[in-house]
Amino acid sequence: MTDGLWIGSSHGDPEPALQRVEAALKLMEHFAPLHYRRVKSSLSRIWVTLVPHGAGCYLHSLNVCLLDERVIASETTTLEWIASAIIHEATHARLEKRGIRYDESVRYRIERSCARRELDFALRLPDADALLEEIKWRLERCNEENASFTDQKMWEGIEQGNEDMLRHLGTPEWVISSVFKARDLVVWLRRFTRRIAGASL
């Protein structure tokens, strides 16, 4: 627990990840106290685990910010980046609590709002040029022409992320292949059953 915000990890040795998240929060509190207060009021917890669909995400059912343990553990991931990612996911939480659903038609606008909060934070930091450049690049991509915000592209990304996650866990390739073949068969059977049921009405 850090200043009322619960932080946890599913890793066998959680301390390194937890220490990095706590240090990122302290950095946020020092340079951007308003963002820090918003994070605390918007999220119930931060959980470092394997995330199949990106470096982080907001899980509404638990009001939790999920951060990918592989990214948090990477030597190239800065405390500034971690703090910025938490602000991004906390913005998702704030928008959802206001009734703004993450629907495809408004997805790019939501991501733009989250990136703008990140940008505001990064502008308050010393020597954050690399982070600013990354955020500005993502902001430029937040438009309705960007196909990556469609449901189809998101599901494709999640599927690829699930494969990568299984490989990270040391799962043999034949098992990964079998899992996805079985999944595809179940999906086909469901569609076929619906089609037959519809034809019999």
Backbone as a chain_set.jsonl record, in Angstrom:
{"seq": "MTDGLWIGSSHGDPEPALQRVEAALKLMEHFAPLHYRRVKSSLSRIWVTLVPHGAGCYLHSLNVCLLDERVIASETTTLEWIASAIIHEATHARLEKRGIRYDESVRYRIERSCARRELDFALRLPDADALLEEIKWRLERCNEENASFTDQKMWEGIEQGNEDMLRHLGTPEWVISSVFKARDLVVWLRRFTRRIAGASL", "coords": {"N": [[0.846, -1.193, 0.0], [0.671, 2.14, -0.952], [0.45, 5.296, 0.105], [-2.33, 5.023, 0.356], [-2.936, 3.77, -2.029], [-3.201, 0.653, -3.444], [-0.662, -1.603, -4.346], [0.501, -4.263, -6.266], [1.963, -7.433, -7.349], [2.246, -10.185, -9.606], [4.5, -11.601, -9.987], [7.123, -13.944, -9.213], [9.217, -12.882, -7.704], [8.416, -10.129, -6.434], [9.379, -7.662, -5.495], [11.347, -5.954, -6.958], [9.764, -4.89, -9.109], [7.661, -3.665, -7.713], [9.048, -1.733, -6.266], [9.919, -0.093, -8.343], [7.504, 0.891, -9.376], [6.539, 2.271, -7.139], [8.553, 4.204, -6.901], [8.113, 5.58, -9.27], [5.612, 6.681, -8.753], [6.269, 8.406, -6.65], [7.898, 10.166, -8.038], [5.994, 11.289, -9.724], [4.331, 12.497, -7.801], [6.066, 14.463, -6.883], [6.722, 16.119, -9.121], [4.295, 16.536, -10.426], [1.825, 17.07, -8.746], [-0.985, 17.358, -9.02], [-1.714, 15.483, -10.989], [-0.945, 13.231, -9.602], [-2.769, 13.209, -7.454], [-5.108, 12.8, -8.903], [-4.657, 10.257, -9.948], [-4.693, 8.739, -7.587], [-7.334, 9.146, -6.775], [-8.735, 8.045, -8.847], [-8.009, 5.371, -9.32], [-8.106, 2.127, -7.761], [-6.166, 0.272, -7.371], [-2.875, -0.846, -8.436], [-1.536, -3.2, -10.539], [1.089, -5.318, -11.282], [1.729, -7.435, -13.815], [1.516, -10.056, -16.32], [0.565, -8.691, -19.335], [-1.43, -9.184, -22.03], [-2.244, -7.454, -24.052], [-0.732, -5.011, -24.826], [1.438, -2.576, -23.158], [0.247, -1.728, -20.906], [-2.976, -1.484, -19.26], [-6.404, -0.575, -18.472], [-8.523, -2.083, -16.181], [-11.786, -2.311, -15.803], [-13.589, -3.759, -14.145], [-12.237, -4.273, -11.766], [-11.265, -1.855, -11.163], [-8.551, -1.259, -11.716], [-5.179, -0.531, -12.632], [-3.333, -2.19, -14.921], [-0.022, -3.205, -15.411], [2.471, -4.281, -17.618], [4.676, -6.797, -16.663], [7.017, -7.443, -18.017], [7.723, -5.125, -19.354], [8.01, -3.313, -17.239], [10.193, -4.424, -15.948], [12.208, -4.054, -17.767], [15.378, -2.656, -18.634], [15.404, -0.456, -20.222], [13.114, 0.899, -19.712], [11.989, 3.758, -18.232], [11.518, 5.472, -15.054], [9.981, 7.705, -15.441], [8.531, 6.995, -17.705], [6.967, 4.889, -16.679], [5.421, 6.262, -14.765], [4.023, 7.951, -16.489], [2.546, 6.077, -17.952], [0.858, 5.098, -15.957], [-0.655, 7.393, -15.436], [-1.939, 7.602, -17.892], [-3.611, 5.275, -17.861], [-5.125, 5.838, -15.6], [-6.561, 7.986, -16.541], [-8.224, 6.722, -18.374], [-9.794, 5.411, -16.493], [-11.081, 7.602, -15.212], [-12.582, 8.64, -17.342], [-14.283, 6.484, -17.937], [-15.756, 6.363, -15.594], [-17.252, 8.578, -15.926], [-19.094, 7.767, -17.677], [-18.266, 7.381, -20.288], [-17.881, 5.185, -22.714], [-15.606, 2.702, -24.004], [-15.924, 2.572, -26.884], [-15.686, 1.668, -30.363], [-16.197, 3.822, -32.145], [-15.492, 6.143, -30.794], [-13.021, 5.693, -29.835], [-10.462, 6.612, -30.672], [-10.579, 9.246, -29.859], [-10.723, 8.995, -27.101], [-8.23, 7.822, -26.572], [-6.661, 9.909, -27.396], [-7.258, 11.846, -25.467], [-6.182, 10.603, -23.196], [-3.477, 10.515, -23.921], [-2.934, 13.227, -24.036], [-3.07, 13.937, -21.347], [-0.837, 12.578, -20.482], [1.1, 14.001, -21.9], [0.918, 16.529, -20.73], [1.892, 15.886, -18.214], [4.527, 15.011, -18.841], [5.679, 17.342, -19.797], [6.246, 18.68, -17.506], [8.453, 17.54, -16.472], [12.027, 17.312, -15.957], [14.481, 16.916, -18.496], [13.085, 15.083, -20.238], [12.95, 14.426, -22.911], [12.903, 12.185, -24.678], [10.629, 10.774, -23.83], [8.664, 12.739, -24.269], [8.796, 12.92, -27.059], [7.892, 10.371, -27.787], [5.244, 10.412, -26.789], [4.126, 12.536, -28.249], [4.292, 11.44, -30.794], [2.447, 9.327, -30.541], [0.163, 10.835, -30.096], [-0.199, 12.05, -32.596], [-1.085, 9.889, -34.011], [-3.587, 9.445, -33.093], [-6.291, 9.471, -34.524], [-9.268, 9.326, -36.584], [-8.699, 7.966, -38.91], [-6.894, 6.03, -38.331], [-6.478, 2.71, -38.42], [-5.807, 0.972, -36.405], [-7.34, 1.346, -34.187], [-9.69, 0.045, -34.525], [-12.15, -2.505, -33.744], [-11.501, -5.001, -34.846], [-8.693, -4.856, -35.344], [-7.822, -4.49, -32.754], [-8.544, -6.921, -31.51], [-6.959, -8.621, -33.008], [-4.461, -7.761, -32.162], [-4.584, -8.458, -29.451], [-4.713, -11.217, -29.685], [-2.213, -11.824, -30.842], [-0.649, -10.875, -28.767], [-1.343, -12.684, -26.737], [-0.177, -15.018, -27.738], [2.546, -14.258, -27.667], [2.816, -13.938, -24.923], [2.46, -16.557, -23.977], [4.734, -17.723, -25.083], [6.683, -16.319, -23.714], [6.331, -17.438, -21.224], [7.436, -19.845, -21.63], [6.069, -21.813, -23.009], [5.717, -24.61, -25.116], [5.915, -24.543, -28.735], [4.171, -26.269, -30.11], [2.123, -26.635, -28.315], [1.078, -24.063, -28.1], [0.151, -23.733, -30.723], [-1.809, -25.749, -30.766], [-3.597, -24.825, -28.828], [-4.663, -22.48, -30.002], [-5.76, -23.523, -32.328], [-7.74, -25.158, -31.263], [-9.292, -23.195, -30.072], [-10.162, -21.78, -32.352], [-11.71, -23.769, -33.511], [-13.795, -24.048, -31.653], [-14.98, -21.499, -31.87], [-15.845, -21.645, -34.55], [-17.702, -23.762, -34.36], [-19.636, -22.622, -32.679], [-20.579, -20.529, -34.305], [-21.57, -22.037, -36.434], [-23.593, -23.524, -35.147], [-25.331, -21.443, -34.384], [-26.074, -20.613, -36.922], [-27.421, -22.831, -37.939], [-29.486, -22.99, -36.063], [-30.786, -20.603, -36.61], [-31.668, -21.09, -39.207], [-33.588, -22.986, -38.779], [-35.719, -21.757, -37.662]], "CA": [[0.0, 0.0, 0.0], [1.425, 3.383, -1.038], [-0.389, 6.482, 0.24], [-3.713, 4.643, 0.12], [-3.084, 3.082, -3.316], [-2.683, -0.709, -3.328], [0.229, -1.999, -5.439], [0.846, -5.672, -6.159], [2.62, -8.066, -8.493], [2.075, -11.633, -9.678], [5.815, -12.189, -10.236], [7.668, -14.705, -8.091], [9.986, -11.935, -6.895], [7.699, -8.897, -6.778], [9.957, -6.437, -4.949], [11.904, -4.998, -7.943], [8.682, -4.212, -9.841], [6.933, -2.804, -6.784], [9.908, -0.59, -5.957], [9.934, 0.803, -9.501], [6.209, 1.567, -9.439], [6.498, 3.23, -6.026], [9.45, 5.319, -7.244], [7.437, 6.349, -10.328], [4.563, 7.451, -8.097], [6.92, 9.496, -5.918], [8.311, 11.123, -9.071], [4.757, 11.957, -10.116], [3.901, 13.352, -6.695], [6.986, 15.598, -6.768], [6.681, 17.021, -10.272], [2.926, 16.785, -10.908], [0.932, 16.659, -7.65], [-2.378, 17.257, -9.467], [-1.839, 14.173, -11.635], [-0.829, 12.228, -8.54], [-4.052, 13.157, -6.745], [-6.091, 12.202, -9.806], [-4.386, 8.82, -9.997], [-5.161, 8.15, -6.336], [-8.797, 9.209, -6.7], [-9.337, 7.324, -9.975], [-7.669, 3.949, -9.287], [-8.071, 1.447, -6.466], [-4.938, -0.509, -7.259], [-1.985, -1.033, -9.585], [-1.115, -4.599, -10.511], [2.129, -5.639, -12.26], [1.516, -8.815, -14.225], [1.639, -10.177, -17.772], [-0.56, -8.06, -20.029], [-1.336, -9.64, -23.418], [-2.665, -6.456, -25.04], [-0.051, -3.734, -24.642], [2.29, -2.421, -21.98], [-0.613, -1.458, -19.76], [-4.394, -1.324, -19.587], [-7.296, -0.339, -17.34], [-9.527, -3.126, -16.02], [-12.908, -1.637, -15.15], [-14.247, -4.584, -13.13], [-11.481, -4.186, -10.516], [-10.743, -0.485, -11.064], [-7.115, -1.481, -11.557], [-4.237, -0.276, -13.719], [-2.437, -3.317, -15.14], [1.234, -2.879, -16.082], [3.139, -5.512, -18.031], [5.89, -7.009, -15.876], [8.191, -7.457, -18.903], [8.071, -3.726, -19.631], [8.469, -2.706, -15.984], [11.506, -4.984, -15.62], [13.194, -3.712, -18.79], [16.329, -1.594, -18.287], [15.135, 0.716, -21.066], [11.9, 1.557, -19.23], [12.324, 4.74, -17.207], [10.484, 5.779, -14.062], [9.112, 8.698, -16.068], [7.61, 6.264, -18.584], [6.021, 4.16, -15.83], [4.487, 7.245, -14.217], [3.183, 8.401, -17.596], [1.615, 4.984, -18.262], [-0.157, 5.069, -14.895], [-1.53, 8.539, -15.696], [-2.747, 7.224, -19.057], [-4.66, 4.336, -17.469], [-6.013, 6.527, -14.658], [-7.457, 8.805, -17.356], [-9.264, 5.792, -18.82], [-10.703, 5.189, -15.353], [-11.877, 8.81, -15.021], [-13.539, 8.757, -18.441], [-15.304, 5.445, -17.786], [-16.632, 6.732, -14.479], [-18.152, 9.615, -16.426], [-20.013, 7.132, -18.608], [-17.725, 7.35, -21.649], [-17.497, 3.802, -23.002], [-14.485, 2.545, -24.931], [-16.481, 2.064, -28.132], [-14.831, 1.882, -31.536], [-16.444, 5.113, -32.783], [-14.867, 7.244, -30.033], [-11.789, 5.162, -29.243], [-9.301, 7.465, -30.95], [-10.713, 10.449, -29.03], [-10.362, 8.61, -25.737], [-6.774, 7.66, -26.525], [-6.078, 11.246, -27.51], [-7.39, 12.479, -24.145], [-5.21, 9.971, -22.303], [-2.134, 10.945, -24.334], [-2.784, 14.642, -23.661], [-2.744, 13.963, -19.909], [0.56, 12.168, -20.414], [1.911, 15.098, -22.401], [0.939, 17.557, -19.689], [2.805, 15.403, -17.181], [5.906, 14.964, -19.342], [6.174, 18.717, -19.932], [6.651, 19.149, -16.178], [9.645, 16.795, -16.074], [13.311, 17.718, -16.537], [15.171, 15.92, -19.329], [12.147, 14.034, -20.653], [12.8, 14.601, -24.362], [12.53, 10.929, -25.338], [9.24, 10.503, -23.478], [7.847, 13.719, -24.981], [8.762, 12.544, -28.476], [7.019, 9.194, -27.914], [3.849, 10.813, -26.564], [3.698, 13.34, -29.397], [4.104, 10.496, -31.904], [1.176, 8.64, -30.322], [-0.908, 11.817, -30.283], [-0.405, 12.221, -34.035], [-1.766, 8.699, -34.524], [-4.938, 9.385, -32.525], [-7.262, 10.053, -35.449], [-10.243, 8.34, -37.036], [-8.17, 7.202, -40.037], [-5.981, 5.006, -37.827], [-7.203, 1.439, -38.348], [-5.429, 0.204, -35.218], [-8.341, 1.553, -33.148], [-10.891, -0.729, -34.829], [-12.316, -3.722, -32.943], [-10.78, -6.101, -35.478], [-7.258, -4.712, -35.094], [-7.581, -4.688, -31.327], [-8.592, -8.35, -31.227], [-5.76, -9.22, -33.603], [-3.354, -7.429, -31.271], [-4.723, -9.27, -28.243], [-4.37, -12.595, -30.045], [-0.757, -11.891, -30.967], [-0.12, -10.696, -27.422], [-1.513, -13.938, -26.013], [0.869, -15.914, -28.226], [3.824, -13.784, -27.123], [2.807, -14.19, -23.487], [2.694, -17.987, -23.795], [6.146, -17.979, -25.391], [7.441, -15.764, -22.589], [6.197, -18.393, -20.118], [8.14, -21.082, -21.992], [5.142, -22.798, -23.557], [6.176, -25.155, -26.406], [5.175, -24.045, -29.896], [3.084, -27.167, -30.492], [1.014, -26.383, -27.391], [0.488, -22.787, -28.519], [-0.601, -24.003, -31.947], [-2.985, -26.551, -30.418], [-4.532, -23.973, -28.086], [-5.363, -21.567, -30.904], [-6.576, -24.329, -33.235], [-8.928, -25.557, -30.501], [-10.113, -21.99, -29.92], [-10.789, -21.505, -33.64], [-12.75, -24.785, -33.724], [-14.931, -23.698, -30.786], [-15.63, -20.337, -32.488], [-16.544, -22.116, -35.749], [-18.861, -24.548, -33.942], [-20.652, -21.695, -32.176], [-21.187, -19.844, -35.447], [-22.327, -23.038, -37.192], [-24.79, -23.819, -34.363], [-26.231, -20.291, -34.507], [-26.578, -20.581, -38.29], [-28.416, -23.91, -38.026], [-30.653, -22.61, -35.255], [-31.478, -19.546, -37.324], [-32.317, -21.659, -40.384], [-34.705, -23.841, -38.376], [-36.823, -20.948, -37.123]], "C": [[0.885, 1.248, 0.0], [0.459, 4.559, -1.004], [-1.848, 6.178, -0.109], [-3.962, 3.907, -1.182], [-2.42, 1.714, -3.226], [-1.859, -1.06, -4.558], [0.626, -3.448, -5.233], [1.485, -6.195, -7.422], [2.393, -9.565, -8.438], [3.405, -12.343, -9.898], [6.31, -12.912, -8.992], [8.506, -13.869, -7.154], [9.429, -10.542, -7.174], [8.42, -7.606, -6.41], [10.537, -5.481, -5.992], [10.83, -4.206, -8.679], [7.951, -3.234, -8.939], [7.739, -1.56, -6.441], [9.929, 0.409, -7.107], [8.616, 1.571, -9.612], [6.106, 2.613, -8.335], [7.373, 4.44, -6.315], [8.823, 6.196, -8.323], [6.335, 7.214, -9.727], [5.139, 8.629, -7.306], [7.398, 10.585, -6.877], [7.109, 11.957, -9.511], [4.304, 12.942, -9.037], [4.767, 14.61, -6.602], [6.799, 16.608, -7.895], [5.27, 17.377, -10.744], [1.922, 16.346, -9.854], [-0.529, 16.546, -8.057], [-2.619, 15.906, -10.125], [-1.791, 13.063, -10.588], [-2.154, 12.089, -7.782], [-5.129, 12.509, -7.612], [-5.906, 10.698, -9.914], [-4.947, 8.145, -8.751], [-6.686, 8.126, -6.241], [-9.466, 8.361, -7.782], [-9.136, 5.814, -9.892], [-7.734, 3.4, -7.869], [-6.754, 0.723, -6.261], [-4.148, -0.498, -8.557], [-1.42, -2.445, -9.471], [-0.11, -4.846, -11.635], [2.031, -7.124, -12.573], [1.803, -8.917, -15.721], [0.379, -9.617, -18.42], [-0.466, -8.437, -21.507], [-1.617, -8.567, -24.453], [-2.051, -5.095, -24.717], [0.766, -3.701, -23.369], [1.485, -2.147, -20.722], [-2.057, -1.376, -20.202], [-5.171, -1.052, -18.303], [-8.359, -1.42, -17.33], [-10.657, -2.576, -15.164], [-13.473, -2.433, -13.979], [-13.554, -4.516, -11.776], [-10.949, -2.778, -10.256], [-9.23, -0.496, -10.857], [-6.356, -1.079, -12.823], [-3.308, -1.479, -13.793], [-1.208, -2.83, -15.89], [1.963, -4.173, -16.407], [4.483, -5.662, -17.324], [7.153, -7.03, -16.739], [8.667, -6.043, -19.192], [8.64, -3.065, -18.376], [9.886, -3.167, -15.641], [12.608, -4.562, -16.6], [14.088, -2.544, -18.361], [16.077, -0.324, -19.084], [13.882, 1.471, -20.636], [12.241, 2.474, -18.066], [11.191, 4.895, -16.195], [9.492, 6.78, -14.625], [8.074, 8.008, -16.963], [6.563, 5.535, -17.763], [4.972, 5.113, -15.261], [3.513, 7.718, -15.294], [2.145, 7.347, -17.959], [0.507, 4.897, -17.218], [-1.154, 6.21, -15.086], [-2.469, 8.238, -16.867], [-3.915, 6.337, -18.63], [-5.623, 4.954, -16.462], [-6.992, 7.436, -15.41], [-8.57, 7.951, -17.954], [-10.288, 5.578, -17.716], [-11.625, 6.388, -15.155], [-12.953, 8.93, -16.1], [-14.646, 7.714, -18.316], [-16.269, 5.781, -16.666], [-17.597, 7.85, -14.863], [-19.112, 9.068, -17.474], [-19.537, 7.084, -20.041], [-17.16, 5.96, -21.911], [-16.411, 3.744, -24.071], [-14.961, 1.92, -26.245], [-15.596, 2.46, -29.312], [-14.976, 3.286, -32.11], [-15.741, 6.283, -32.083], [-13.499, 6.854, -29.467], [-10.596, 6.084, -29.465], [-9.357, 8.752, -30.127], [-10.33, 10.163, -27.577], [-8.852, 8.488, -25.603], [-6.066, 9.012, -26.636], [-6.137, 11.976, -26.171], [-6.364, 11.917, -23.171], [-3.79, 10.432, -22.634], [-1.895, 12.418, -23.973], [-2.465, 14.792, -22.171], [-1.281, 13.552, -19.706], [1.485, 13.32, -20.832], [2.031, 16.206, -21.362], [1.9, 17.167, -18.566], [4.253, 15.491, -17.637], [6.507, 16.358, -19.478], [6.654, 19.291, -18.597], [7.96, 18.505, -15.707], [10.918, 17.392, -16.667], [13.875, 16.577, -17.389], [14.263, 14.762, -19.735], [11.916, 14.073, -22.16], [12.324, 13.325, -25.056], [11.067, 10.59, -25.065], [8.302, 11.459, -24.205], [7.705, 13.351, -26.452], [7.83, 11.356, -28.685], [5.556, 9.587, -27.774], [3.326, 11.623, -27.744], [3.461, 12.461, -30.62], [2.769, 9.767, -31.77], [-0.01, 9.582, -30.506], [-1.23, 12.011, -31.765], [-1.19, 11.062, -34.629], [-3.199, 8.579, -34.011], [-5.921, 10.111, -33.428], [-8.139, 8.945, -36.005], [-9.774, 7.535, -38.239], [-7.276, 6.048, -39.588], [-6.744, 3.704, -37.588], [-6.881, 0.637, -37.098], [-6.429, 0.365, -34.08], [-9.647, 0.804, -33.432], [-10.949, -1.966, -33.936], [-11.481, -4.867, -33.512], [-9.286, -6.04, -35.173], [-6.928, -4.924, -33.619], [-7.585, -6.168, -30.973], [-7.393, -9.067, -31.824], [-4.542, -8.969, -32.716], [-3.378, -8.25, -29.998], [-4.316, -10.712, -28.521], [-2.854, -12.765, -30.158], [-0.097, -11.746, -29.594], [-0.239, -11.95, -26.582], [-0.461, -14.963, -26.438], [2.224, -15.536, -27.637], [3.931, -14.084, -25.626], [3.079, -15.668, -23.198], [4.148, -18.346, -24.079], [7.033, -17.473, -24.257], [7.425, -16.724, -21.398], [6.849, -19.731, -20.421], [7.245, -22.17, -22.546], [5.652, -23.306, -24.901], [5.292, -24.679, -27.561], [4.0, -24.949, -30.267], [1.869, -26.986, -29.579], [0.295, -25.092, -27.785], [-0.389, -22.991, -29.753], [-1.884, -24.763, -31.651], [-4.038, -25.71, -29.718], [-5.342, -23.109, -29.037], [-6.194, -22.312, -31.937], [-7.865, -24.754, -32.545], [-9.876, -24.37, -30.33], [-10.863, -21.683, -31.207], [-11.92, -22.495, -33.927], [-13.987, -24.472, -32.897], [-15.705, -22.528, -31.386], [-16.438, -20.763, -33.703], [-17.806, -22.885, -35.373], [-19.984, -23.659, -33.418], [-21.36, -20.997, -33.32], [-22.06, -20.798, -36.249], [-23.636, -23.363, -36.481], [-25.815, -22.694, -34.478], [-26.889, -20.281, -35.904], [-27.674, -21.637, -38.473], [-29.679, -23.556, -37.268], [-31.464, -21.538, -35.956], [-32.242, -20.085, -38.518], [-33.545, -22.472, -40.017], [-35.89, -23.064, -37.835], [-37.918, -20.761, -38.17]], "O": [[1.752, 1.392, 0.861], [-0.268, 4.797, -1.969], [-2.515, 6.965, -0.78], [-5.081, 3.458, -1.428], [-1.221, 1.618, -2.963], [-2.301, -0.843, -5.686], [1.046, -3.825, -4.139], [1.547, -5.503, -8.438], [2.351, -10.153, -7.357], [3.435, -13.57, -9.988], [5.968, -12.547, -7.867], [8.517, -14.106, -5.946], [9.923, -9.849, -8.063], [8.104, -6.552, -6.963], [10.249, -4.286, -5.926], [10.96, -2.995, -8.856], [7.652, -2.11, -9.343], [7.188, -0.464, -6.336], [9.952, 1.618, -6.88], [8.615, 2.766, -9.909], [5.634, 3.725, -8.577], [6.993, 5.571, -6.015], [8.979, 7.416, -8.298], [6.144, 8.355, -10.146], [4.563, 9.717, -7.295], [7.314, 11.775, -6.571], [7.202, 13.176, -9.65], [3.941, 14.079, -9.335], [4.27, 15.69, -6.283], [6.728, 17.813, -7.651], [5.073, 18.407, -11.389], [1.232, 15.344, -10.046], [-1.254, 15.721, -7.501], [-3.624, 15.253, -9.846], [-2.518, 12.074, -10.687], [-2.6, 10.976, -7.504], [-5.965, 11.756, -7.111], [-6.881, 9.949, -9.964], [-5.597, 7.104, -8.842], [-7.261, 7.189, -5.688], [-10.635, 7.999, -7.649], [-9.993, 5.052, -10.34], [-7.455, 4.108, -6.902], [-6.279, 0.575, -5.135], [-4.673, -0.186, -9.626], [-0.891, -2.831, -8.429], [-0.416, -4.614, -12.804], [2.228, -7.966, -11.697], [2.284, -7.957, -16.323], [-0.736, -10.023, -18.09], [0.49, -8.044, -22.176], [-1.269, -8.738, -25.621], [-2.759, -4.148, -24.376], [0.79, -4.662, -22.601], [1.98, -2.314, -19.607], [-2.336, -1.216, -21.39], [-4.672, -1.267, -17.198], [-9.023, -1.655, -18.34], [-10.507, -2.398, -13.955], [-13.8, -1.861, -12.939], [-14.203, -4.683, -10.743], [-10.27, -2.536, -9.259], [-8.7, 0.158, -9.959], [-6.841, -1.267, -13.938], [-2.576, -1.761, -12.844], [-1.329, -2.125, -16.892], [2.062, -5.063, -15.562], [5.326, -4.766, -17.379], [8.234, -6.68, -16.265], [9.869, -5.789, -19.268], [9.635, -2.344, -18.445], [10.683, -2.395, -15.107], [13.795, -4.696, -16.301], [13.606, -1.564, -17.793], [16.487, 0.762, -18.674], [13.614, 2.563, -21.137], [12.726, 2.017, -17.031], [10.053, 4.501, -16.451], [8.299, 6.717, -14.324], [6.902, 8.383, -16.978], [5.383, 5.559, -18.113], [3.779, 4.81, -15.272], [2.319, 7.868, -15.036], [0.994, 7.679, -18.243], [-0.651, 4.652, -17.557], [-2.359, 6.019, -14.918], [-3.651, 8.582, -16.83], [-5.064, 6.6, -18.984], [-6.811, 4.632, -16.467], [-8.123, 7.632, -14.965], [-9.718, 8.388, -18.037], [-11.493, 5.565, -17.964], [-12.827, 6.213, -14.95], [-14.097, 9.28, -15.808], [-15.814, 8.017, -18.56], [-17.467, 5.517, -16.774], [-18.625, 8.049, -14.215], [-19.86, 9.828, -18.09], [-20.324, 6.776, -20.936], [-16.1, 5.601, -21.399], [-16.312, 4.623, -24.928], [-14.464, 0.874, -26.662], [-14.863, 3.448, -29.263], [-13.983, 3.885, -32.521], [-15.434, 7.294, -32.715], [-12.898, 7.613, -28.707], [-9.808, 6.313, -28.548], [-8.32, 9.291, -29.74], [-9.695, 10.984, -26.916], [-8.262, 8.985, -24.644], [-5.008, 9.223, -26.044], [-5.18, 12.647, -25.783], [-5.748, 12.663, -22.409], [-2.997, 10.706, -21.734], [-0.773, 12.802, -23.643], [-1.688, 15.663, -21.78], [-0.581, 14.112, -18.863], [2.511, 13.573, -20.2], [3.112, 16.753, -21.144], [2.627, 18.007, -18.036], [5.109, 15.988, -16.906], [7.711, 16.536, -19.295], [7.388, 20.28, -18.572], [8.505, 18.88, -14.67], [10.885, 17.925, -17.776], [13.751, 15.408, -17.027], [14.633, 13.597, -19.59], [10.814, 13.788, -22.63], [11.446, 13.373, -25.918], [10.348, 10.165, -25.969], [7.258, 11.04, -24.706], [6.62, 13.46, -27.024], [7.063, 11.329, -29.648], [4.717, 9.142, -28.557], [2.197, 11.412, -28.187], [2.536, 12.707, -31.395], [2.043, 9.603, -32.75], [-1.058, 9.18, -31.01], [-2.396, 12.122, -32.142], [-1.882, 11.227, -35.633], [-3.943, 7.703, -34.452], [-6.335, 11.232, -33.133], [-7.798, 7.766, -35.909], [-10.384, 6.517, -38.566], [-6.938, 5.181, -40.394], [-7.555, 3.61, -36.667], [-7.614, -0.293, -36.762], [-6.383, -0.39, -33.109], [-10.603, 0.915, -32.665], [-9.923, -2.423, -33.432], [-10.837, -5.608, -32.77], [-8.682, -7.043, -34.791], [-5.879, -5.473, -33.282], [-6.727, -6.627, -30.219], [-6.866, -10.008, -31.23], [-3.699, -9.848, -32.539], [-2.336, -8.691, -29.514], [-3.658, -11.351, -27.7], [-2.286, -13.725, -29.637], [0.894, -12.414, -29.3], [0.658, -12.258, -25.796], [0.08, -15.688, -25.604], [2.962, -16.4, -27.162], [5.0, -14.438, -25.128], [3.837, -15.996, -22.285], [4.728, -19.184, -23.388], [8.013, -18.121, -23.888], [8.4, -16.807, -20.651], [6.83, -20.642, -19.594], [7.629, -23.339, -22.551], [5.992, -22.493, -25.76], [4.096, -24.445, -27.394], [2.951, -24.461, -30.69], [0.729, -27.16, -30.01], [-0.935, -25.034, -27.802], [-1.514, -22.495, -29.824], [-2.932, -24.458, -32.22], [-5.233, -25.858, -29.978], [-6.562, -23.009, -28.906], [-7.223, -21.803, -32.384], [-8.941, -24.722, -33.141], [-11.095, -24.512, -30.427], [-12.051, -21.364, -31.177], [-12.948, -22.133, -34.501], [-15.109, -24.613, -33.383], [-16.936, -22.547, -31.415], [-17.571, -20.318, -33.888], [-18.858, -22.694, -35.983], [-21.157, -23.919, -33.687], [-22.586, -20.88, -33.322], [-23.149, -20.433, -36.693], [-24.679, -23.468, -37.126], [-27.008, -22.943, -34.645], [-28.075, -19.988, -36.05], [-28.713, -21.375, -39.079], [-30.793, -23.779, -37.743], [-32.694, -21.557, -35.906], [-33.335, -19.608, -38.824], [-34.448, -22.637, -40.837], [-36.948, -23.638, -37.577], [-38.926, -20.109, -37.899]]}, "num_chains": 1, "name": "protein.A"}
